[in-house]
PDB file of C-alpha atoms in Angstrom:
ATOM      1  CA  MET A 335     128.508 108.517  95.584  1.00 56.00           C
ATOM      2  CA  SER A 336     127.220 104.964  95.635  1.00 68.00           C
ATOM      3  CA  ARG A 337     123.757 104.790  97.186  1.00 82.00           C
ATOM      4  CA  ILE A 338     124.503 101.390  98.660  1.00 83.00           C
ATOM      5  CA  GLY A 339     128.147 102.065  99.583  1.00 84.00           C
ATOM      6  CA  LYS A 340     127.539 105.218 101.588  1.00 86.00           C
ATOM      7  CA  LEU A 341     125.033 103.595 103.966  1.00 90.00           C
ATOM      8  CA  PRO A 342     126.572 102.674 107.328  1.00 91.00           C
ATOM      9  CA  ILE A 343     126.165  99.127 108.617  1.00 92.00           C
ATOM     10  CA  SER A 344     124.859  99.011 112.195  1.00 93.00           C
ATOM     11  CA  LEU A 345     126.202  96.229 114.394  1.00 92.00           C
ATOM     12  CA  PRO A 346     123.650  94.202 116.394  1.00 92.00           C
ATOM     13  CA  LYS A 347     124.436  93.042 119.929  1.00 91.00           C
ATOM     14  CA  GLY A 348     126.875  90.168 120.142  1.00 91.00           C
ATOM     15  CA  VAL A 349     128.565  90.895 116.801  1.00 93.00           C
ATOM     16  CA  THR A 350     132.199  92.016 116.688  1.00 93.00           C
ATOM     17  CA  VAL A 351     134.064  93.231 113.621  1.00 93.00           C
ATOM     18  CA  THR A 352     137.838  93.406 113.302  1.00 93.00           C
ATOM     19  CA  VAL A 353     139.667  94.963 110.357  1.00 93.00           C
ATOM     20  CA  ASN A 354     143.182  93.561 110.013  1.00 92.00           C
ATOM     21  CA  GLY A 355     144.865  95.157 107.007  1.00 87.00           C
ATOM     22  CA  GLN A 356     142.748  94.109 104.043  1.00 90.00           C
ATOM     23  CA  GLU A 357     140.789  91.374 105.840  1.00 94.00           C
ATOM     24  CA  VAL A 358     137.489  91.920 107.627  1.00 95.00           C
ATOM     25  CA  THR A 359     136.480  89.333 110.242  1.00 95.00           C
ATOM     26  CA  VAL A 360     132.944  89.256 111.606  1.00 95.00           C
ATOM     27  CA  LYS A 361     132.127  87.114 114.679  1.00 95.00           C
ATOM     28  CA  GLY A 362     128.691  86.501 116.098  1.00 93.00           C
ATOM     29  CA  PRO A 363     126.481  83.921 117.797  1.00 94.00           C
ATOM     30  CA  LYS A 364     125.970  81.930 114.561  1.00 92.00           C
ATOM     31  CA  GLY A 365     129.629  81.751 113.507  1.00 91.00           C
ATOM     32  CA  GLU A 366     132.623  83.601 112.111  1.00 93.00           C
ATOM     33  CA  LEU A 367     133.175  84.871 108.556  1.00 94.00           C
ATOM     34  CA  LYS A 368     136.168  86.452 106.835  1.00 95.00           C
ATOM     35  CA  GLN A 369     136.347  88.567 103.677  1.00 94.00           C
ATOM     36  CA  SER A 370     139.396  90.056 101.986  1.00 95.00           C
ATOM     37  CA  ILE A 371     138.906  93.615 100.750  1.00 93.00           C
ATOM     38  CA  ASN A 372     140.533  95.323  97.764  1.00 92.00           C
ATOM     39  CA  PRO A 373     143.267  97.733  98.975  1.00 92.00           C
ATOM     40  CA  VAL A 374     141.510 100.677  97.296  1.00 93.00           C
ATOM     41  CA  ILE A 375     138.476 100.418  99.612  1.00 92.00           C
ATOM     42  CA  SER A 376     138.845 101.346 103.288  1.00 92.00           C
ATOM     43  CA  VAL A 377     136.716  99.918 106.096  1.00 92.00           C
ATOM     44  CA  GLU A 378     136.504 101.436 109.569  1.00 92.00           C
ATOM     45  CA  VAL A 379     134.465 100.578 112.651  1.00 92.00           C
ATOM     46  CA  LYS A 380     133.332 103.395 114.945  1.00 89.00           C
ATOM     47  CA  ASP A 381     130.386 104.001 117.299  1.00 89.00           C
ATOM     48  CA  GLY A 382     128.837 100.583 116.628  1.00 89.00           C
ATOM     49  CA  GLU A 383     128.736 101.154 112.856  1.00 92.00           C
ATOM     50  CA  ILE A 384     130.859 100.062 109.924  1.00 93.00           C
ATOM     51  CA  HIS A 385     131.712 102.676 107.303  1.00 93.00           C
ATOM     52  CA  VAL A 386     133.023 101.708 103.852  1.00 92.00           C
ATOM     53  CA  THR A 387     134.727 104.527 101.923  1.00 92.00           C
ATOM     54  CA  ARG A 388     136.496 104.982  98.609  1.00 91.00           C
ATOM     55  CA  PRO A 389     139.227 107.481  97.675  1.00 91.00           C
ATOM     56  CA  ASN A 390     138.070 108.521  94.183  1.00 90.00           C
ATOM     57  CA  ASP A 391     135.238 108.316  91.643  1.00 89.00           C
ATOM     58  CA  GLU A 392     136.761 105.974  89.074  1.00 90.00           C
ATOM     59  CA  LYS A 393     134.331 103.463  87.618  1.00 90.00           C
ATOM     60  CA  GLU A 394     136.067 100.391  89.053  1.00 90.00           C
ATOM     61  CA  THR A 395     136.379 101.957  92.503  1.00 91.00           C
ATOM     62  CA  ARG A 396     132.707 102.929  92.533  1.00 89.00           C
ATOM     63  CA  SER A 397     131.638  99.379  91.662  1.00 88.00           C
ATOM     64  CA  MET A 398     133.802  97.874  94.422  1.00 92.00           C
ATOM     65  CA  HIS A 399     132.445 100.377  96.964  1.00 92.00           C
ATOM     66  CA  GLY A 400     128.891  99.035  96.828  1.00 91.00           C
ATOM     67  CA  LEU A 401     130.057  95.450  96.421  1.00 93.00           C
ATOM     68  CA  TYR A 402     132.181  95.318  99.573  1.00 94.00           C
ATOM     69  CA  ARG A 403     129.564  97.173 101.613  1.00 93.00           C
ATOM     70  CA  ALA A 404     126.964  94.575 100.552  1.00 94.00           C
ATOM     71  CA  LEU A 405     129.323  91.667 101.296  1.00 95.00           C
ATOM     72  CA  ILE A 406     130.106  92.989 104.785  1.00 95.00           C
ATOM     73  CA  HIS A 407     126.397  93.619 105.451  1.00 95.00           C
ATOM     74  CA  ASN A 408     125.589  90.028 104.413  1.00 95.00           C
ATOM     75  CA  MET A 409     128.285  88.776 106.789  1.00 95.00           C
ATOM     76  CA  VAL A 410     126.873  90.812 109.705  1.00 95.00           C
ATOM     77  CA  VAL A 411     123.330  89.564 109.056  1.00 95.00           C
ATOM     78  CA  GLY A 412     124.601  85.996 108.613  1.00 95.00           C
ATOM     79  CA  VAL A 413     126.457  85.771 111.924  1.00 95.00           C
ATOM     80  CA  SER A 414     123.629  87.450 113.854  1.00 94.00           C
ATOM     81  CA  GLU A 415     120.453  85.973 112.302  1.00 94.00           C
ATOM     82  CA  GLY A 416     121.615  83.429 109.708  1.00 94.00           C
ATOM     83  CA  TYR A 417     120.129  82.590 106.326  1.00 96.00           C
ATOM     84  CA  LYS A 418     117.567  79.899 105.550  1.00 96.00           C
ATOM     85  CA  GLN A 419     116.458  78.422 102.245  1.00 96.00           C
ATOM     86  CA  THR A 420     113.894  75.695 101.600  1.00 96.00           C
ATOM     87  CA  LEU A 421     113.782  73.560  98.463  1.00 96.00           C
ATOM     88  CA  GLU A 422     110.762  71.526  97.402  1.00 95.00           C
ATOM     89  CA  LEU A 423     111.024  68.317  95.377  1.00 95.00           C
ATOM     90  CA  VAL A 424     108.032  68.188  93.017  1.00 93.00           C
ATOM     91  CA  GLY A 425     107.533  64.874  91.232  1.00 90.00           C
ATOM     92  CA  VAL A 426     106.259  61.337  91.714  1.00 91.00           C
ATOM     93  CA  GLY A 427     108.770  59.250  93.645  1.00 90.00           C
ATOM     94  CA  PHE A 428     111.089  62.161  94.469  1.00 93.00           C
ATOM     95  CA  ARG A 429     112.579  61.680  97.936  1.00 94.00           C
ATOM     96  CA  ALA A 430     115.168  63.337 100.156  1.00 95.00           C
ATOM     97  CA  SER A 431     116.899  62.100 103.293  1.00 95.00           C
ATOM     98  CA  ASN A 432     119.907  63.182 105.272  1.00 94.00           C
ATOM     99  CA  ASN A 433     122.324  61.492 107.609  1.00 94.00           C
ATOM    100  CA  GLY A 434     124.304  64.245 109.300  1.00 92.00           C
ATOM    101  CA  GLN A 435     125.968  66.309 106.561  1.00 93.00           C
ATOM    102  CA  VAL A 436     125.253  63.729 103.834  1.00 95.00           C
ATOM    103  CA  LEU A 437     122.172  64.489 101.723  1.00 95.00           C
ATOM    104  CA  GLU A 438     120.644  61.754  99.568  1.00 95.00           C
ATOM    105  CA  LEU A 439     118.225  62.722  96.793  1.00 94.00           C
ATOM    106  CA  SER A 440     116.096  60.419  94.669  1.00 94.00           C
ATOM    107  CA  LEU A 441     115.069  62.489  91.633  1.00 93.00           C
ATOM    108  CA  GLY A 442     113.908  59.897  89.118  1.00 91.00           C
ATOM    109  CA  PHE A 443     117.336  58.892  87.818  1.00 92.00           C
ATOM    110  CA  THR A 444     118.613  55.311  87.852  1.00 94.00           C
ATOM    111  CA  HIS A 445     120.767  56.116  90.883  1.00 95.00           C
ATOM    112  CA  ASN A 446     120.393  58.263  93.970  1.00 94.00           C
ATOM    113  CA  ILE A 447     122.393  61.482  94.208  1.00 95.00           C
ATOM    114  CA  ILE A 448     124.543  61.633  97.334  1.00 96.00           C
ATOM    115  CA  ILE A 449     126.100  64.959  98.364  1.00 95.00           C
ATOM    116  CA  LYS A 450     128.381  65.689 101.303  1.00 96.00           C
ATOM    117  CA  LEU A 451     127.641  69.250 102.438  1.00 95.00           C
ATOM    118  CA  ALA A 452     130.079  71.706 103.989  1.00 93.00           C
ATOM    119  CA  PRO A 453     130.124  71.787 107.815  1.00 93.00           C
ATOM    120  CA  GLU A 454     128.907  75.439 107.774  1.00 92.00           C
ATOM    121  CA  ILE A 455     125.538  74.302 106.378  1.00 94.00           C
ATOM    122  CA  LYS A 456     122.872  72.695 108.549  1.00 95.00           C
ATOM    123  CA  VAL A 457     120.536  70.448 106.573  1.00 95.00           C
ATOM    124  CA  GLU A 458     117.169  69.010 107.514  1.00 95.00           C
ATOM    125  CA  THR A 459     114.750  67.015 105.379  1.00 95.00           C
ATOM    126  CA  LYS A 460     111.021  66.670 105.869  1.00 94.00           C
ATOM    127  CA  SER A 461     108.754  64.137 104.185  1.00 92.00           C
ATOM    128  CA  GLU A 462     105.060  64.023 104.967  1.00 90.00           C
ATOM    129  CA  ARG A 463     102.385  61.914 103.421  1.00 90.00           C
ATOM    130  CA  ASN A 464     100.618  63.496 100.397  1.00 91.00           C
ATOM    131  CA  GLN A 465     103.057  66.423 100.372  1.00 93.00           C
ATOM    132  CA  ASN A 466     106.229  67.120  98.467  1.00 93.00           C
ATOM    133  CA  PRO A 467     109.519  66.412 100.280  1.00 94.00           C
ATOM    134  CA  LEU A 468     111.322  69.492 101.602  1.00 95.00           C
ATOM    135  CA  VAL A 469     115.041  70.159 102.066  1.00 96.00           C
ATOM    136  CA  MET A 470     115.724  72.953 104.581  1.00 96.00           C
ATOM    137  CA  LEU A 471     119.193  74.479 104.489  1.00 96.00           C
ATOM    138  CA  GLU A 472     120.568  76.986 107.012  1.00 96.00           C
ATOM    139  CA  SER A 473     123.922  78.769 107.156  1.00 95.00           C
ATOM    140  CA  CYS A 474     125.596  81.989 108.227  1.00 95.00           C
ATOM    141  CA  ASP A 475     127.332  82.296 104.824  1.00 95.00           C
ATOM    142  CA  LYS A 476     124.874  83.623 102.229  1.00 95.00           C
ATOM    143  CA  GLN A 477     127.176  82.960  99.290  1.00 95.00           C
ATOM    144  CA  LEU A 478     127.855  79.324 100.226  1.00 95.00           C
ATOM    145  CA  LEU A 479     124.155  78.694 100.869  1.00 96.00           C
ATOM    146  CA  GLY A 480     123.247  80.113  97.454  1.00 95.00           C
ATOM    147  CA  GLN A 481     125.841  77.955  95.714  1.00 96.00           C
ATOM    148  CA  VAL A 482     124.601  74.785  97.423  1.00 96.00           C
ATOM    149  CA  CYS A 483     120.961  75.602  96.577  1.00 95.00           C
ATOM    150  CA  ALA A 484     121.879  76.270  92.945  1.00 96.00           C
ATOM    151  CA  LYS A 485     123.771  72.963  92.774  1.00 96.00           C
ATOM    152  CA  LEU A 486     120.833  71.000  94.233  1.00 95.00           C
ATOM    153  CA  ARG A 487     118.429  72.742  91.845  1.00 94.00           C
ATOM    154  CA  SER A 488     120.661  71.971  88.856  1.00 95.00           C
ATOM    155  CA  PHE A 489     120.191  68.212  89.345  1.00 95.00           C
ATOM    156  CA  ARG A 490     116.545  68.487  88.192  1.00 93.00           C
ATOM    157  CA  MET A 491     115.486  71.972  87.081  1.00 94.00           C
ATOM    158  CA  PRO A 492     111.726  72.607  87.211  1.00 93.00           C
ATOM    159  CA  GLU A 493     110.257  71.948  83.788  1.00 91.00           C
ATOM    160  CA  PRO A 494     107.544  74.232  82.357  1.00 92.00           C
ATOM    161  CA  TYR A 495     104.915  71.620  81.409  1.00 91.00           C
ATOM    162  CA  LYS A 496     104.120  69.815  84.662  1.00 90.00           C
ATOM    163  CA  GLY A 497     106.349  71.779  87.049  1.00 88.00           C
ATOM    164  CA  LYS A 498     108.386  68.737  88.110  1.00 92.00           C
ATOM    165  CA  GLY A 499     111.820  69.286  89.576  1.00 94.00           C
ATOM    166  CA  VAL A 500     113.646  70.914  92.480  1.00 94.00           C
ATOM    167  CA  LYS A 501     112.305  74.401  93.183  1.00 94.00           C
ATOM    168  CA  PHE A 502     112.431  77.015  95.899  1.00 94.00           C
ATOM    169  CA  ILE A 503     109.405  77.385  98.169  1.00 93.00           C
ATOM    170  CA  GLY A 504     107.214  80.154  96.801  1.00 87.00           C
ATOM    171  CA  GLU A 505     108.887  80.157  93.373  1.00 87.00           C
ATOM    172  CA  GLN A 506     106.489  80.650  90.468  1.00 89.00           C
ATOM    173  CA  ILE A 507     107.227  78.412  87.495  1.00 88.00           C
ATOM    174  CA  ARG A 508     106.158  79.810  84.139  1.00 89.00           C
ATOM    175  CA  ARG A 509     103.904  77.106  82.759  1.00 90.00           C
ATOM    176  CA  LYS A 510     103.423  76.292  79.099  1.00 90.00           C
ATOM    177  CA  ALA A 511     100.388  74.740  77.486  1.00 88.00           C
ATOM    178  CA  GLY A 512     101.072  71.261  76.185  1.00 83.00           C
ATOM    179  CA  LYS A 513     100.302  69.990  72.718  1.00 83.00           C
ATOM    180  CA  SER A 514      96.926  71.041  71.488  1.00 78.00           C
ATOM    181  CA  ALA A 515      94.691  68.386  69.941  1.00 67.00           C
ATOM    182  CA  GLY A 516      95.476  67.914  66.260  1.00 59.00           C
ATOM    183  CA  ALA A 517      93.432  70.566  64.452  1.00 57.00           C
ATOM    184  CA  LYS A 518      93.126  69.959  60.717  1.00 58.00           C
TER     185      LYS A 518
END
């Protein structure tokens, strides 16, 4: 039995789950999320808990068991508490600003990068003197938030020599020593 899959998911107050055929809908104070489930896996809601079960022990079925349980758990946490991620822009002249759902990044290229974010994501930028600019992202959809963060990070990955680039708050960059003085 899958260690992750067999754990029940408890529902916090204000969160409702409906299973309609092979689609699970989770509604809460932060929003509404839907996920289609493979027909092999069954999902049932009883006594304020969600139970995900599988009919057999085939390898593919076992892998989907834990996967769908984790996806439903992420949806429940997302609509009740939400997910937050903060990116830091490390580098001289790096700037970030937002106008509604449009994020504008200046990352040392000849042009600014302008991105229109999905309406499910709330964005906020913060620039203080003598500190690196921050981009704070918040959403109820963990998968969408991760994709957006990965896309923003891909514009200027942190480099190992000076640590410049777009990085997550608290992320440790493995640093390399630069050139050593010419030893003969």
